[in-house]
Short mmCIF file of C-alpha atoms in Angstrom, two decimals:
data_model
loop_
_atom_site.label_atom_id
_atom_site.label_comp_id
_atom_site.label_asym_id
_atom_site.label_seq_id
_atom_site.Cartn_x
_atom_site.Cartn_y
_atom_site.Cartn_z
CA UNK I 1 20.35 -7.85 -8.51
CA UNK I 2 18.02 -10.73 -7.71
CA UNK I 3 14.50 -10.33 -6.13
CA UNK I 4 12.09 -13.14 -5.45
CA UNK I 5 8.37 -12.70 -5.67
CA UNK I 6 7.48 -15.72 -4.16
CA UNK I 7 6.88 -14.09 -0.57
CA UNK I 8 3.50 -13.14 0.83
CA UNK I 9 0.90 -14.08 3.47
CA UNK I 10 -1.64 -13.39 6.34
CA UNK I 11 -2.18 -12.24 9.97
CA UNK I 12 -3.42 -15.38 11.27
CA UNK I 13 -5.48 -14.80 14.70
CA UNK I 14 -2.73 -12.87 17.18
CA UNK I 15 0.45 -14.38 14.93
CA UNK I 16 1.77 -13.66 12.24
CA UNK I 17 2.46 -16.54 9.90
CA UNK I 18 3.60 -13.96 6.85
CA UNK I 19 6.72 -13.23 4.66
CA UNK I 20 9.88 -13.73 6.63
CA UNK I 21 11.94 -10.85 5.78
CA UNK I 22 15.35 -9.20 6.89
CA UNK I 23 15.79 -5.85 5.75
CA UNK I 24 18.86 -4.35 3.75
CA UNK I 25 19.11 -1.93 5.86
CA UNK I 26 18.49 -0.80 9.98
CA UNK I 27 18.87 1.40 12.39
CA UNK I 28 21.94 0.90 14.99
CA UNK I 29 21.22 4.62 16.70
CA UNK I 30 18.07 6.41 16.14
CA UNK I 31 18.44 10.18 15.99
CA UNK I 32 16.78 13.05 14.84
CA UNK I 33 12.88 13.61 15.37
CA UNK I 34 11.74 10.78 12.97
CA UNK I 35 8.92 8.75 14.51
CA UNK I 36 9.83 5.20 14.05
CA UNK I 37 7.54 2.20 14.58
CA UNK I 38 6.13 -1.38 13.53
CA UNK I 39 2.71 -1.54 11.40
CA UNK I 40 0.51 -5.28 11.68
CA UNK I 41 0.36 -5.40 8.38
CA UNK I 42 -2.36 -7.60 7.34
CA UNK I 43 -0.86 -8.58 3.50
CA UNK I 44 2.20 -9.74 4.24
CA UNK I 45 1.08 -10.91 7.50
CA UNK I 46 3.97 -9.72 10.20
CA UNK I 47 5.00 -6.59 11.68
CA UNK I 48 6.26 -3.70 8.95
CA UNK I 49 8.71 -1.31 10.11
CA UNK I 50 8.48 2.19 8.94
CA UNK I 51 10.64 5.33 9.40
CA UNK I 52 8.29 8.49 9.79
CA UNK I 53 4.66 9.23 10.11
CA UNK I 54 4.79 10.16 5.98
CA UNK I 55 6.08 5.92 5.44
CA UNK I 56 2.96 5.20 7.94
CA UNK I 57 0.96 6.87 5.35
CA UNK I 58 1.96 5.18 2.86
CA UNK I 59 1.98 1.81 4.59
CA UNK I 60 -1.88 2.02 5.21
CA UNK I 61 -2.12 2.89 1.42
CA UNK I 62 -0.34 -0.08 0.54
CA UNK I 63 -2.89 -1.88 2.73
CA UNK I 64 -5.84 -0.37 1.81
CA UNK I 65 -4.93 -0.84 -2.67
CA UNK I 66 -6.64 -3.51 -4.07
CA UNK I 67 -3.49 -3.50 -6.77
CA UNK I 68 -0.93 -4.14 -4.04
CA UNK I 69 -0.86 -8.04 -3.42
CA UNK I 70 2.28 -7.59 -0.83
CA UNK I 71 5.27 -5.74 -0.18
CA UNK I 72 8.49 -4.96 2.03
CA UNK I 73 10.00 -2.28 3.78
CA UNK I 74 13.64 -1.88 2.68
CA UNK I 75 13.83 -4.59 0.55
CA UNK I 76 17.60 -4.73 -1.04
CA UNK I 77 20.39 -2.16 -1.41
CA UNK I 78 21.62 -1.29 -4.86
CA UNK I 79 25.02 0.02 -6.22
CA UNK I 80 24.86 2.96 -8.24
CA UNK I 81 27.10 4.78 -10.84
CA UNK I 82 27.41 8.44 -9.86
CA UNK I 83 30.08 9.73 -11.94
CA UNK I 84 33.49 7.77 -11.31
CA UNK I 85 31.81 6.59 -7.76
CA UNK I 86 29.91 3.32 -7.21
CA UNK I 87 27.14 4.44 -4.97
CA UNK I 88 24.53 2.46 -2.54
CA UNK I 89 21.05 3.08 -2.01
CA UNK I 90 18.34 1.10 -0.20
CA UNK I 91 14.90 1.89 -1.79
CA UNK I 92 11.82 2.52 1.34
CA UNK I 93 9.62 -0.22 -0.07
CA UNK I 94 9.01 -2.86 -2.38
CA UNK I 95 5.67 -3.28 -4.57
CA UNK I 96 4.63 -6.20 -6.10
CA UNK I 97 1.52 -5.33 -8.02
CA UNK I 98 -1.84 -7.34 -8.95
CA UNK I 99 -0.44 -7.91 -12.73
CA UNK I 100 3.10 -9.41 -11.68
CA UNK I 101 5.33 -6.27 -11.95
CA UNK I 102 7.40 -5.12 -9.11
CA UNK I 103 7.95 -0.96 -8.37
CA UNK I 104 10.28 0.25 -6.33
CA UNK I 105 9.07 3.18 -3.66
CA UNK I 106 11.02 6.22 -2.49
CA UNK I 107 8.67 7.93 0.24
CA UNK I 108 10.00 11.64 0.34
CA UNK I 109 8.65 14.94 1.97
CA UNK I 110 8.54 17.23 -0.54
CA UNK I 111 10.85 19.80 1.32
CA UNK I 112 13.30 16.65 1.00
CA UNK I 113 13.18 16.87 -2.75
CA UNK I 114 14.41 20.86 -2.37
CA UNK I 115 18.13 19.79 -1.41
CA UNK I 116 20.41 19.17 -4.47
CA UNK I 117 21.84 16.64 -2.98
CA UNK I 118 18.77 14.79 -2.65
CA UNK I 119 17.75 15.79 -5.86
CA UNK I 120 21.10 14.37 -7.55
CA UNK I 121 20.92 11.13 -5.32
CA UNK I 122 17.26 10.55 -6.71
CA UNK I 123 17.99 11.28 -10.31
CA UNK I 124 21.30 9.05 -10.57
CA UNK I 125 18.85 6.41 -8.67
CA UNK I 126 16.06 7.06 -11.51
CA UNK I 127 18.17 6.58 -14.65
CA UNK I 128 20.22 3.70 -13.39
CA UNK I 129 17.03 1.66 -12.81
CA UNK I 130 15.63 2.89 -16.05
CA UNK I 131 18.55 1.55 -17.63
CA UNK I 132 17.89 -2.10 -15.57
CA UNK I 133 14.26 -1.73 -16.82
CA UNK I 134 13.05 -1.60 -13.35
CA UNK I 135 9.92 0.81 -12.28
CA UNK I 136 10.90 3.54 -9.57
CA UNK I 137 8.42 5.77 -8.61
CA UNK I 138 9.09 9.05 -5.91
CA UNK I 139 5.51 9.56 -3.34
CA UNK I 140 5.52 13.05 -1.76
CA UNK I 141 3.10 13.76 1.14
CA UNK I 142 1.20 15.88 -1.85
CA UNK I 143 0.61 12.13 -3.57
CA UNK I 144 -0.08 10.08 0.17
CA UNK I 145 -1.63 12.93 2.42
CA UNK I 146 -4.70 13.59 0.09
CA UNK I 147 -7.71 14.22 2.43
CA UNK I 148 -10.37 13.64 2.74
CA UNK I 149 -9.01 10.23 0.81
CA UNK I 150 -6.32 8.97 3.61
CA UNK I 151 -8.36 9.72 5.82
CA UNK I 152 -11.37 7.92 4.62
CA UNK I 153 -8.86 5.31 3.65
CA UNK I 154 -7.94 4.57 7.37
CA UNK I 155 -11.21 4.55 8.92
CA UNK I 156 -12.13 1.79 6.09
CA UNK I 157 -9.34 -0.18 6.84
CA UNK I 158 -9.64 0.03 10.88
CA UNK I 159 -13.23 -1.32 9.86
CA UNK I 160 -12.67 -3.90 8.08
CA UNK I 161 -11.89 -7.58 9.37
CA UNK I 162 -8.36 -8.46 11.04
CA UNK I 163 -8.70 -12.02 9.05
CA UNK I 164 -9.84 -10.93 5.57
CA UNK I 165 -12.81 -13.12 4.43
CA UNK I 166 -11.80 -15.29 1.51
CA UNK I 167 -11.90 -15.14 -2.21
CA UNK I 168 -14.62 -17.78 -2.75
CA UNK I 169 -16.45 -15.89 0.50
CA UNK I 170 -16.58 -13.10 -1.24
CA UNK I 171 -17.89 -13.86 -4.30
CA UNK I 172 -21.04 -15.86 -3.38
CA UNK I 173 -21.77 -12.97 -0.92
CA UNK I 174 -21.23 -10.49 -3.75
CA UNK I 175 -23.39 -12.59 -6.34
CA UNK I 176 -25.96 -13.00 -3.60
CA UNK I 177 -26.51 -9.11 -3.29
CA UNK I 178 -25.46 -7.82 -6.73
CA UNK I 179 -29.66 -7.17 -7.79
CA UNK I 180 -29.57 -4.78 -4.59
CA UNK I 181 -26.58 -2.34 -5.19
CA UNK I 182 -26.17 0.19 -5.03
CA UNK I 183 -26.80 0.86 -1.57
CA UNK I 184 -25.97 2.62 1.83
CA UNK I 185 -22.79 1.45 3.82
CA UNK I 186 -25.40 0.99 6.54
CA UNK I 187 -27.35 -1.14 4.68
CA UNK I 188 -24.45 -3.13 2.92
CA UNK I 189 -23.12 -4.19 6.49
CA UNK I 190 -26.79 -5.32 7.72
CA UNK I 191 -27.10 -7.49 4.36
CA UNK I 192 -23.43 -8.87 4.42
CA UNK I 193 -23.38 -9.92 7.80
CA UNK I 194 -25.29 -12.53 7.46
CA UNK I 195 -22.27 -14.13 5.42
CA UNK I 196 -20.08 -13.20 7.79
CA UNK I 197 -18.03 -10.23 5.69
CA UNK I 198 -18.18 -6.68 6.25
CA UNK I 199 -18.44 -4.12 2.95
CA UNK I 200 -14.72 -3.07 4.53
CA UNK I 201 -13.21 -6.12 3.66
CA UNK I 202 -15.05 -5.81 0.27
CA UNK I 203 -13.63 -2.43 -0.14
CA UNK I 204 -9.81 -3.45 0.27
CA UNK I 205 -10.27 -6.24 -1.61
CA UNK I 206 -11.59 -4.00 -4.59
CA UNK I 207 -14.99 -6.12 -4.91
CA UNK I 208 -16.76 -3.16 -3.60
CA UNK I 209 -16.02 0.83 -4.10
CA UNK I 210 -17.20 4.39 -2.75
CA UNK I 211 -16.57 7.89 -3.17
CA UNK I 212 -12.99 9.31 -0.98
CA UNK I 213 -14.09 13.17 -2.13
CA UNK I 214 -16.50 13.35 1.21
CA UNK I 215 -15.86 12.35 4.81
CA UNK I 216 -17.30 8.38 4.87
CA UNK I 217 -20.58 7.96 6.72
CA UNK I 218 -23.69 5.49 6.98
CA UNK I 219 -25.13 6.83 4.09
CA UNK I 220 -22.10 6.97 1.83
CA UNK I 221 -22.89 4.99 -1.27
CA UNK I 222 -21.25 1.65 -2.22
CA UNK I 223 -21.58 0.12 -5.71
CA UNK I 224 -20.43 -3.47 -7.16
CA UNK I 225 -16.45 -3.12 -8.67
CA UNK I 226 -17.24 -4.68 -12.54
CA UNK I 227 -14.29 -6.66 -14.10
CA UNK I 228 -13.38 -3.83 -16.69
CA UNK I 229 -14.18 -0.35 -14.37
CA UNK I 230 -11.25 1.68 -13.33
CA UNK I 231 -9.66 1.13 -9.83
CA UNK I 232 -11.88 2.70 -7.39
CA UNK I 233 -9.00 4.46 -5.69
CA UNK I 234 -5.21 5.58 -6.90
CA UNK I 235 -2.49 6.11 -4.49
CA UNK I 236 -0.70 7.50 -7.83
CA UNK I 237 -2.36 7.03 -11.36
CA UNK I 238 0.40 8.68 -12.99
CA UNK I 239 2.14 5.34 -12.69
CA UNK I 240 -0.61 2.84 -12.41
CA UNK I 241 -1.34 2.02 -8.91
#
């Protein structure tokens, strides 16, 4: 099983000029009640497709994590050993994290997870890619619907530039202001327009942080993100990320 890292990029203006990627597996007949759609995703800069409001979720937290440089909806399919079968499975998404490693993403209701099917699928899944030394992790709508964080999390991003300001932007806008943190959201956006970036943009791109635990407002707090302080939000810190 190959996978290349080498794919990324931005939304540029109204196009995208991003990752070009085919994915392992579609949809010839949509059924059931599952809302399927396209997300603009900013990081890999082209439409995502996702399969459910609970993959939406998780898209936006993908977008909104500091940690996760890019990734891809349905990425490969892999063949599985279930007993004297050779099973296939095509994992949701695809991480590639800010240290180099690559995760693999099951999104999964937690009713989902009550079948024993499911539950068999999943584990023959787990220990075969623990065997291959590759990371799978399992996010339940406890893990991706925790409010008021998603919430908060959305709002933030919907904020936040379309074009991302860049690196070198950022840091001689943050070095500029450092003396003056921390500081209201109100007043970080009055001081970092004049630079032309908004504290949103600073916020995904983990230069900035806030409390999640309240409903965001004007007067929510920011501080400066130092090089060894934790991340300033998890979407699961059991594993990391």
């Amino acid at each position: 099983m190959m996978i290349s890292n080498t794919w990324g990029g931005r939304w540029n203006g109204v196009a995208p000029v991003g990752d070009q990627h085919s994915r392992a597996r579609t949809i010839v007949r949509h059924t059931g009640g599952i809302v399927r759609g396209k997300f603009p995703s900013r990081k890999n800069g082209r439409m995502v497709h996702h399969e459910g409001l609970l993959e939406l979720d998780a898209i936006y937290l993908f977008e909104a994590s500091p940690r996760v440089i890019r990734y891809r909806e349905q990425p490969t399919t892999i063949q599985y050993p279930d007993g004297v079968k050779l099973r296939r499975y095509t994992p949701d998404f695809e991480l590639v994290l800010d240290g180099g490693d690559t995760v693999f993403i099951e999104v999964k209701p937690v009713r989902s997870l009550e079948g024993e099917g499911v539950r068999h699928k999943l584990q023959k899944v787990t220990s075969y890619l623990n065997r291959a030394a590759k990371r799978f992790v399992i996010l339940t709508g406890d893990t991706l619907r925790q409010e008021p964080s998603l919430s908060n999390l959305k709002w933030i991003y919907h904020q936040a530039a379309r074009i991302p300001p860049s690196p070198d932007l950022i840091r001689v806008a943050v070095k500029h202001f450092r003396d003056q943190f921390p500081l209201s959201l109100e007043k970080a956006e009055t001081l970092f327009k004049a630079y032309g970036v908004d504290p949103y943009s600073l916020l995904l791109a983990g230069s900035l942080s806030c409390s999640l635990t309240q409903p965001i407002s004007p007067d929510t707090q920011v501080t400066l993100v130092k090089e060894n302080d934790d991340d300033w939000f998890w979407i699961s810190q059991e594993h990391g990320f």
